[in-house]
mmCIF file of C-alpha atoms and ligand atoms in Angstrom:
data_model
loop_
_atom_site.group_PDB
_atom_site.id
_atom_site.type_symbol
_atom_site.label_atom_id
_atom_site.label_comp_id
_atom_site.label_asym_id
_atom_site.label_seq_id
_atom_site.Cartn_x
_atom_site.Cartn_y
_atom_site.Cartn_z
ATOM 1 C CA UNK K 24 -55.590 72.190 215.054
ATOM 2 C CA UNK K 25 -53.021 75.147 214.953
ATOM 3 C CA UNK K 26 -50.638 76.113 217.506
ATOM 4 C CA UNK K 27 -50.213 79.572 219.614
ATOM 5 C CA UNK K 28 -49.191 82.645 217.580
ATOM 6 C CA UNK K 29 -46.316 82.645 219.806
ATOM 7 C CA UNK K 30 -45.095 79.295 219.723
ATOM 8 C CA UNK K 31 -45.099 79.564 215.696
ATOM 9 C CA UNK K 32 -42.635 82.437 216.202
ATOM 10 C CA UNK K 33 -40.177 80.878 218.355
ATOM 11 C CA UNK K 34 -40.705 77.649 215.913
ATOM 12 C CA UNK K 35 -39.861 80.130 213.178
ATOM 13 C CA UNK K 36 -36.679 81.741 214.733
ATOM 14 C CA UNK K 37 -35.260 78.277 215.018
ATOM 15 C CA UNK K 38 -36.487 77.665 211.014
ATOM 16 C CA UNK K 39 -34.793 80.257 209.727
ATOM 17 C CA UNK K 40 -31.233 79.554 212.248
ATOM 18 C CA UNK K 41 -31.759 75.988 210.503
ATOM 19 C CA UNK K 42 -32.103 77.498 206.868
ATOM 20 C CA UNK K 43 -29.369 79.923 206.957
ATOM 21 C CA UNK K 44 -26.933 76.969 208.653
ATOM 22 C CA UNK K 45 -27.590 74.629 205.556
ATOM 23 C CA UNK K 46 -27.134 77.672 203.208
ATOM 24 C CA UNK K 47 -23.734 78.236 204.238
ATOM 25 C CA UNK K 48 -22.963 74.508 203.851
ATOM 26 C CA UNK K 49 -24.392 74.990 200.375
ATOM 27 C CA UNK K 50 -21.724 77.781 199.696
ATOM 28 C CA UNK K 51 -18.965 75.688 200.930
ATOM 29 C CA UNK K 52 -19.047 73.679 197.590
ATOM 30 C CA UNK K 53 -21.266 75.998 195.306
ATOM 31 C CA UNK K 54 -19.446 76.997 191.955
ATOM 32 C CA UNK K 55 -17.178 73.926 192.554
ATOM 33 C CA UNK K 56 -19.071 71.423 190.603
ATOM 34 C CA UNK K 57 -19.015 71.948 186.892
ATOM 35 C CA UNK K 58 -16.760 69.269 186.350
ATOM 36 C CA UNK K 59 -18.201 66.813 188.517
ATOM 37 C CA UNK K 60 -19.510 65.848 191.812
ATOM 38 C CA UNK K 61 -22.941 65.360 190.880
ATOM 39 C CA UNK K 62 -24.691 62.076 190.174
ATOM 40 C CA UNK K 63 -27.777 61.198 187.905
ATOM 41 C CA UNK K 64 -30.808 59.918 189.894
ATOM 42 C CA UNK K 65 -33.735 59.036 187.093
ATOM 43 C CA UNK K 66 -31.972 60.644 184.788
ATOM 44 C CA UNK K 67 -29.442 63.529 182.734
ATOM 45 C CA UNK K 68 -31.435 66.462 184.018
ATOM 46 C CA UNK K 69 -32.258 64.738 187.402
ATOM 47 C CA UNK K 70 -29.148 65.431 189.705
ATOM 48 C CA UNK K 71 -27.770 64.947 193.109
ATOM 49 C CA UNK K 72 -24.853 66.134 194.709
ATOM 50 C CA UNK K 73 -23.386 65.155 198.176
ATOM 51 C CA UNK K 74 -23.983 68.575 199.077
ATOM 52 C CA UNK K 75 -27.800 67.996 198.797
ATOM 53 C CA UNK K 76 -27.611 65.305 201.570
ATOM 54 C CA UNK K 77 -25.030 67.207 203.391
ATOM 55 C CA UNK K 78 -27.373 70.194 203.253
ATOM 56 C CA UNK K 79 -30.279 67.373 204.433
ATOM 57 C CA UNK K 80 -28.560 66.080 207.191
ATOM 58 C CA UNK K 81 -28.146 68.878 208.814
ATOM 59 C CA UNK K 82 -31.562 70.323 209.080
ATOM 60 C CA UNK K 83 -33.138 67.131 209.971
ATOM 61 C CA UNK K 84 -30.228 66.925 212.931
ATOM 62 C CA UNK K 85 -31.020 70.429 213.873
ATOM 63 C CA UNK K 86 -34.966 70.518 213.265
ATOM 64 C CA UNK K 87 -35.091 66.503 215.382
ATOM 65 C CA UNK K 88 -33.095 68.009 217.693
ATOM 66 C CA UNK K 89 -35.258 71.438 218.577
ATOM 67 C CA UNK K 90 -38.367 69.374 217.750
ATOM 68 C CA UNK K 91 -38.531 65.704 219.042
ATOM 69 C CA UNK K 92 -42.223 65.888 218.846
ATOM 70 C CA UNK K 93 -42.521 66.913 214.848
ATOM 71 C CA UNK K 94 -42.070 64.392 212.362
ATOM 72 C CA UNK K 95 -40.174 64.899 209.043
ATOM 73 C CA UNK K 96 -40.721 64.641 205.318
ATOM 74 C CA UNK K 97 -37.476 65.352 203.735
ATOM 75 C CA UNK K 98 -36.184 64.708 199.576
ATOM 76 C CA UNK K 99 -33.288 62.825 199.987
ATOM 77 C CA UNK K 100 -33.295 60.152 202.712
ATOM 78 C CA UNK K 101 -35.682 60.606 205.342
ATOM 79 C CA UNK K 102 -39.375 60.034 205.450
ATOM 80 C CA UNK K 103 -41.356 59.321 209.047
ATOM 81 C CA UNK K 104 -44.597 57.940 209.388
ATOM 82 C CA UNK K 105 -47.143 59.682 206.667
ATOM 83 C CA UNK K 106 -49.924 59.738 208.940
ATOM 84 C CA UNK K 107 -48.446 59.817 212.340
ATOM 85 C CA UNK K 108 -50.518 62.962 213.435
ATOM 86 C CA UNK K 109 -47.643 64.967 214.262
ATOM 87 C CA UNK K 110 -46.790 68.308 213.014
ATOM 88 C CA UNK K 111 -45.015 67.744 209.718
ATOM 89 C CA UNK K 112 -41.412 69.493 208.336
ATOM 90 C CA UNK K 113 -40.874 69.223 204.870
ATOM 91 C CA UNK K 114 -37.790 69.539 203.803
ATOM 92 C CA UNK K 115 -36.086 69.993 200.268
ATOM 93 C CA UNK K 116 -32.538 70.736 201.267
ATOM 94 C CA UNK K 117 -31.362 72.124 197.817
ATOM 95 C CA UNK K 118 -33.826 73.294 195.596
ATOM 96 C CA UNK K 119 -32.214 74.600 192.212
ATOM 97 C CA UNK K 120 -29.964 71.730 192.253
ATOM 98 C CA UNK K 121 -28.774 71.720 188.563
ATOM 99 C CA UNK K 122 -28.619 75.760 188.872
ATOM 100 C CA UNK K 123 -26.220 74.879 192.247
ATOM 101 C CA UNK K 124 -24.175 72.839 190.116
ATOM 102 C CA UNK K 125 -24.465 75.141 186.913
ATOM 103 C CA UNK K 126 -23.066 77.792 188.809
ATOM 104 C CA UNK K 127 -26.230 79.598 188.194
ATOM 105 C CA UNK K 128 -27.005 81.221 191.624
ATOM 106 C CA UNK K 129 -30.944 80.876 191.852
ATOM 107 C CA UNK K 130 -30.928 78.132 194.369
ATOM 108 C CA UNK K 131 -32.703 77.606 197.669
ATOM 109 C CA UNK K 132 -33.101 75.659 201.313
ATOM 110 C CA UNK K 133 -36.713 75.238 201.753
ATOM 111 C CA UNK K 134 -38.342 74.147 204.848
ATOM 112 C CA UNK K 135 -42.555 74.550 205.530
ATOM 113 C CA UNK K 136 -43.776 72.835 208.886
ATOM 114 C CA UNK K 137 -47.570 71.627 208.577
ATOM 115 C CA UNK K 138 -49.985 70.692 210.858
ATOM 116 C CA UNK K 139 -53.110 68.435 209.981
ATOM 117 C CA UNK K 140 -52.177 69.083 206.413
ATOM 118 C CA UNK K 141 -51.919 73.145 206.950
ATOM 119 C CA UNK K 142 -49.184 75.865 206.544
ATOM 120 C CA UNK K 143 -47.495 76.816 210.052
ATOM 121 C CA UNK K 144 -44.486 78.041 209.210
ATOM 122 C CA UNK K 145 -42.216 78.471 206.350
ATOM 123 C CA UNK K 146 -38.626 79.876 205.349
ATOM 124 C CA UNK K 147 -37.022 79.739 201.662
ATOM 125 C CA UNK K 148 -33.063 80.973 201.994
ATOM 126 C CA UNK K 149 -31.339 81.927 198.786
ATOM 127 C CA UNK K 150 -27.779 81.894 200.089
ATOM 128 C CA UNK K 151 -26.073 83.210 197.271
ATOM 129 C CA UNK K 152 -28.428 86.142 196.742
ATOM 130 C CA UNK K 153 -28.640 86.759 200.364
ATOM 131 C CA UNK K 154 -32.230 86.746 200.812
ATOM 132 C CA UNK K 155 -34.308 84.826 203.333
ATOM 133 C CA UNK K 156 -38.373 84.766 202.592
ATOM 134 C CA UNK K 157 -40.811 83.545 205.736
ATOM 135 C CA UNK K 158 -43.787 83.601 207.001
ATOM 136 C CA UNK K 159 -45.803 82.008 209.954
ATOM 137 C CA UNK K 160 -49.611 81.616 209.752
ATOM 138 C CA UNK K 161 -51.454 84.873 210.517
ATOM 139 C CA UNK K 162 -47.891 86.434 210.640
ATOM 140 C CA UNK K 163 -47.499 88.123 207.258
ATOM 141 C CA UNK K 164 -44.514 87.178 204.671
ATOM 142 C CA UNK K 165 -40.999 89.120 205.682
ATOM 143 C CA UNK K 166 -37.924 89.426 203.198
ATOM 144 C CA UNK K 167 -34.656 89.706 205.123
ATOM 145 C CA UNK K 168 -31.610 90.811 203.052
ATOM 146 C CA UNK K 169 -28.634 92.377 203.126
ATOM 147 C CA UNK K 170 -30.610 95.667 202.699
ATOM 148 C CA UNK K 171 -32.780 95.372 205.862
ATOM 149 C CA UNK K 172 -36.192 93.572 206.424
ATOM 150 C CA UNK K 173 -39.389 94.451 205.133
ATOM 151 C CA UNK K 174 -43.202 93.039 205.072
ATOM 152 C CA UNK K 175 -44.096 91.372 201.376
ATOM 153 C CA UNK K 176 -47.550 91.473 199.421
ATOM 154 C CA UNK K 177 -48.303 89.740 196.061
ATOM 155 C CA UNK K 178 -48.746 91.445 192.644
ATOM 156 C CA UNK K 179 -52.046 93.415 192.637
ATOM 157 C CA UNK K 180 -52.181 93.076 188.352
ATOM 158 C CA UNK K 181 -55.402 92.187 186.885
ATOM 159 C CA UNK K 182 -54.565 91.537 183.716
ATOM 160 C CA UNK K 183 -52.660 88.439 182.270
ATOM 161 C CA UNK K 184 -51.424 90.748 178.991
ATOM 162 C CA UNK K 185 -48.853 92.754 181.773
ATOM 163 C CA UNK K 186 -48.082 89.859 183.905
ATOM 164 C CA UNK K 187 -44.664 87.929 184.387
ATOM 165 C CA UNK K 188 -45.443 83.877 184.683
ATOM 166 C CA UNK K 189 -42.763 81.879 185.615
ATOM 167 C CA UNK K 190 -42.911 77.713 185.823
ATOM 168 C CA UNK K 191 -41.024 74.767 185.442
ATOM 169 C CA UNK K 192 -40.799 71.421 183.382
ATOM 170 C CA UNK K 193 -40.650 67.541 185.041
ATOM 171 C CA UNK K 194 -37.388 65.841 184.582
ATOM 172 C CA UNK K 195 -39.580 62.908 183.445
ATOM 173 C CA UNK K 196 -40.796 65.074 180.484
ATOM 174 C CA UNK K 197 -40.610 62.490 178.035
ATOM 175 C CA UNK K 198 -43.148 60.574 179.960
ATOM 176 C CA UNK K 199 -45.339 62.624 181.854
ATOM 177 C CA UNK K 200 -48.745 63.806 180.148
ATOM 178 C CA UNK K 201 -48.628 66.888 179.516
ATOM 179 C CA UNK K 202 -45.253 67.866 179.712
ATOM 180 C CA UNK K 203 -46.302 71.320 180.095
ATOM 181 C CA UNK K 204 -44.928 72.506 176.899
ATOM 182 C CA UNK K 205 -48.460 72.839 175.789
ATOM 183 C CA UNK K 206 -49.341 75.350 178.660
ATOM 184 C CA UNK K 207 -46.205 77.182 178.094
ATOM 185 C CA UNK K 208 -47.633 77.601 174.374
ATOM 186 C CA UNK K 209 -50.485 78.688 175.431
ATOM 187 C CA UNK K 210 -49.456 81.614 177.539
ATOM 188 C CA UNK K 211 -46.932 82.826 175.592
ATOM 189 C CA UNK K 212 -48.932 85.286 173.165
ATOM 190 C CA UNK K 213 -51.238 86.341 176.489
ATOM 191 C CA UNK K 214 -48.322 87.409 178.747
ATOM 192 C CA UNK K 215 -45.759 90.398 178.948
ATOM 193 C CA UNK K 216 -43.514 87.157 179.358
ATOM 194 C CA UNK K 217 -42.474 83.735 180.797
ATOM 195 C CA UNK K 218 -39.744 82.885 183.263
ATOM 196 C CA UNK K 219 -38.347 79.444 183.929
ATOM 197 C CA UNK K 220 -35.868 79.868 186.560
ATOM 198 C CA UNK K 221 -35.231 76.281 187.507
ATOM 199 C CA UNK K 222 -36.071 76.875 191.641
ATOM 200 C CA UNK K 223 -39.931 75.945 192.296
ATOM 201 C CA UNK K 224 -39.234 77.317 196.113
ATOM 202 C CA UNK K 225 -37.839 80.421 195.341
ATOM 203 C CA UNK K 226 -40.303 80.797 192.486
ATOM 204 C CA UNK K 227 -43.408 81.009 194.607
ATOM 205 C CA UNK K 228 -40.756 83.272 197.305
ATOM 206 C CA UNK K 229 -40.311 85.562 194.272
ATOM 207 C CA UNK K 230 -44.351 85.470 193.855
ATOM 208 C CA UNK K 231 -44.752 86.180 197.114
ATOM 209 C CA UNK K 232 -42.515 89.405 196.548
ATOM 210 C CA UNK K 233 -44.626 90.478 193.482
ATOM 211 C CA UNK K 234 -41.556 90.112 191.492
ATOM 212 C CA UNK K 235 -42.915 87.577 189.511
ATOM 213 C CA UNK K 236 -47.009 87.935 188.992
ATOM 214 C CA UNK K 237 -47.547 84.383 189.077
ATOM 215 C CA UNK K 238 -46.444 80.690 188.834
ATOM 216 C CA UNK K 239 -48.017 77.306 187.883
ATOM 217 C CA UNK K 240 -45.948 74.067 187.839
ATOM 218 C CA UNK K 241 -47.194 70.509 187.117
ATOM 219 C CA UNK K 242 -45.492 67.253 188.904
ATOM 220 C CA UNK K 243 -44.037 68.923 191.516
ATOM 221 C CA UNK K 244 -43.268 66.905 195.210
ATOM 222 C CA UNK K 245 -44.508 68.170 198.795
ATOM 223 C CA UNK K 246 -41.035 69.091 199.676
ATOM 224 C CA UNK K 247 -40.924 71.559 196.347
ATOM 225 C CA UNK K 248 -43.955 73.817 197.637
ATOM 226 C CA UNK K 249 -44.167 73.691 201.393
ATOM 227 C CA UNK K 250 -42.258 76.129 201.895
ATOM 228 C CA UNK K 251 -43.216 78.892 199.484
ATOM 229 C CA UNK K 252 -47.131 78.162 199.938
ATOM 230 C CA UNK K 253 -47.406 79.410 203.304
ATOM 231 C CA UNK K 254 -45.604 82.714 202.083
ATOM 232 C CA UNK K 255 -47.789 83.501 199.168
ATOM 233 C CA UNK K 256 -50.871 82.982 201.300
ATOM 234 C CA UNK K 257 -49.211 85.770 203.774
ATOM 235 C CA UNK K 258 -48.456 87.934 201.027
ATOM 236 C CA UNK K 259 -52.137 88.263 199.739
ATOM 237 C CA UNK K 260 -51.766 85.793 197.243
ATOM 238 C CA UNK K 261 -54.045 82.518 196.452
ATOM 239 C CA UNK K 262 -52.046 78.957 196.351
ATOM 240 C CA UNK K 263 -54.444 76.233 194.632
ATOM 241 C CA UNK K 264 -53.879 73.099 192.664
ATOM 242 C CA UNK K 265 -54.329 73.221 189.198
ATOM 243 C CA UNK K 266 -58.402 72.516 189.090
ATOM 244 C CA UNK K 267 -58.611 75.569 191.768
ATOM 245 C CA UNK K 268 -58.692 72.837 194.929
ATOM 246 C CA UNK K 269 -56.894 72.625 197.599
ATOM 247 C CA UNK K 270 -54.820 69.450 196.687
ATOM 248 C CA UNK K 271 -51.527 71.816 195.910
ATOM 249 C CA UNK K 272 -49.499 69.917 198.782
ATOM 250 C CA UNK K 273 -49.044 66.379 198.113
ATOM 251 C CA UNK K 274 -51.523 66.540 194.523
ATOM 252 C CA UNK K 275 -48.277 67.939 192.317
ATOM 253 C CA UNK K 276 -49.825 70.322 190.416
ATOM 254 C CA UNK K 277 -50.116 73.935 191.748
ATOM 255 C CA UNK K 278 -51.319 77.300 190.886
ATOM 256 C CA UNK K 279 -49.941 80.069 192.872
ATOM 257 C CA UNK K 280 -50.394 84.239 192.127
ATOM 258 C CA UNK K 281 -52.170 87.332 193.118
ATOM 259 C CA UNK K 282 -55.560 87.039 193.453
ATOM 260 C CA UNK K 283 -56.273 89.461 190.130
ATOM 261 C CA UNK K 284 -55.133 86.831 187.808
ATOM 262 C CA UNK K 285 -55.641 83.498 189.834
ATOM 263 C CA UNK K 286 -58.513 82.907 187.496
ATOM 264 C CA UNK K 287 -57.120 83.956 184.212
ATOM 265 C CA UNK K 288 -53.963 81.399 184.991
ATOM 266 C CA UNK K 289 -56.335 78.460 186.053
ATOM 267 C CA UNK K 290 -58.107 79.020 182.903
ATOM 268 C CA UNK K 291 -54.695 78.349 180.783
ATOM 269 C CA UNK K 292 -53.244 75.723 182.666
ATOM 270 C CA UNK K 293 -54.124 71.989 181.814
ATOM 271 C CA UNK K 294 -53.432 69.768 183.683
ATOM 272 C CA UNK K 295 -53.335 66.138 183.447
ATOM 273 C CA UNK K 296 -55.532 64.117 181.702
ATOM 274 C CA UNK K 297 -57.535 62.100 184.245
ATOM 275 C CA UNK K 298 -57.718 59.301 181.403
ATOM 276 C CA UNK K 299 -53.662 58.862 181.495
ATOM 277 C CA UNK K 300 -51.860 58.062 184.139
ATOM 278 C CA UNK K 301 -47.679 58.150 185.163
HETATM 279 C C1 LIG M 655 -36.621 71.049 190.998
HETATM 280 C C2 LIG M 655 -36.754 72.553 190.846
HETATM 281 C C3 LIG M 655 -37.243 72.896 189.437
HETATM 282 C C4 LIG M 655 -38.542 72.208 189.113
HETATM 283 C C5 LIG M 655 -38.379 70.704 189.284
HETATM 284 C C6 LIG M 655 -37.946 70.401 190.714
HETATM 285 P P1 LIG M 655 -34.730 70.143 192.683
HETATM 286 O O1 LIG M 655 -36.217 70.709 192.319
HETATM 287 O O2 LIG M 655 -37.642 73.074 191.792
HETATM 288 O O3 LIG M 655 -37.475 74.287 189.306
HETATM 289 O O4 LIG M 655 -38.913 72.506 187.786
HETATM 290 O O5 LIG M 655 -39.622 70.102 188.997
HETATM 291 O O6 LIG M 655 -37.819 69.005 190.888
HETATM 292 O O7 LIG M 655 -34.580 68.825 192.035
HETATM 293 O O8 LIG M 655 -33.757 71.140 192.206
HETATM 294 O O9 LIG M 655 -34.808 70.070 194.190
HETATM 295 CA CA1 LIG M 656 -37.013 70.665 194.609
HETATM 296 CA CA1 LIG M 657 -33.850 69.341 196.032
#
């Protein structure tokens, strides 16, 4: 099932109102919180801050609100039914969060609304940097900045040796098999070079834009990719799990680039081994 073309873009107006709402909540208290207001959740490198779950409340008030049929999937505090058969928000709220409270400003609000398990509509905001990426299905992918608006295609590189990978490391490292140190390793003689920006949203945004040629994390959570998928598949670009299936969503592992070196980046990128397990 999809919906109308034109019911997606009114869905998506309202997505991106939500998205730039929660990113001006996040710069209320962004740059603030180097000495504090920040808690562990599993552990050091693992962090929450109240403006997370500020940020949280207020798009699931706002999207419940404009959407009392959809159903929600959010990081912090709100999960509906899994398999209610509605279409589906997922929500991370703050994505970057130890960048947010770093100071660093590569941070995002992510939001991707799925129905039957499929890519509607999707908006990653990067408040600081002013830049809102979205896309609706069949739509194409937009970038709206302070510069104006303009459609955005993938990287058309073929070759690994000129290409800019970015990814990202669990905060479980210690126990999760691999860690992804290994693939890291691995690429790092093959590539012009490797980027681990800390914001799996605006990652796959940024591969979306062809700034970065492509991205492959391991352990990620629905609420990391579901809104940067849709925009990479509107760019041109090919979004798989790490085996080259479609189990990118709700599997954890994910693959995500131009199509010229899709391939070449599923070739290097192991991930984990059915015999262990977290
Ligand atoms: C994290 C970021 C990071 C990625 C982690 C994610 P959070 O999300 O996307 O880049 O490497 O795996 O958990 O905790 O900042 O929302
Ligand atoms: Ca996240
Ligand atoms: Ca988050």
């Amino acid at each position: 099932m999809s919906l109308p073309p034109e019911e997606l873009d009114s869905i998506l107006t309202l997505a991106k109102q939500a998205a730039v709402r929660a990113g001006e909540l996040l710069l209320e208290t962004y740059g603030t919180l180097e000495g504090g207001g920040f808690r562990r959740k599993s552990n050091a490198r693992d962090l929450v801050t109240e403006t997370d779950v500020a940020s949280e409340r207020l798009l699931v008030r706002f999207l419940r609100e404009a959407f009392p049929g959809h159903s929600i999937e959010a990081e912090e505090e709100v999960r509906d039914e899994p398999d209610d058969g509605k279409p589906r928000w997922f929500i991370d709220p703050l994505d970057g969060t130890v960048n947010f409270v770093q100071g660093l400003p590569l941070f995002c609000v992510s939001l991707g609304l799925y129905v039957d398990g499929a890519p509607m509509v999707s908006v990653v905001h990067a408040p600081v940097l002013g830049e809102t990426f979205s896309a609706r299905l069949g739509g194409g992918c937009t970038l709206e900045s302070r510069t104006g608006s303009r459609e955005l295609h993938v990287s058309p590189k073929t070759e690994l040796s000129e290409s800019i990978l970015a990814t990202g490391f669990p905060y479980r490292r210690e126990v999760l098999r691999p860690s992804n140190l290994e693939n890291f390793s691995g690429f790092f003689y093959g590539v012009r070079g490797l980027r681990r920006m800390g914001s799996a949203a605006l990652d796959l945004a940024y591969v979306a834009a062809g700034r970065l040629d492509g991205f492959w994390e391991l352990y990620l959570s629905p609420h990391d990719v579901a809104g940067g998928a849709l925009l990479i598949r509107e760019a041109g670009g090919v979004v798989t799990d790490s085996d080259g299936g479609e189990d990118w969503l709700r599997g954890g592992h994910i693959v995500a680039s131009g199509p010229g070196i899709h391939g070449a980046i599923l070739e290097g990128v192991a991930g984990p081994d059915p015999a262990w397990s977290a």
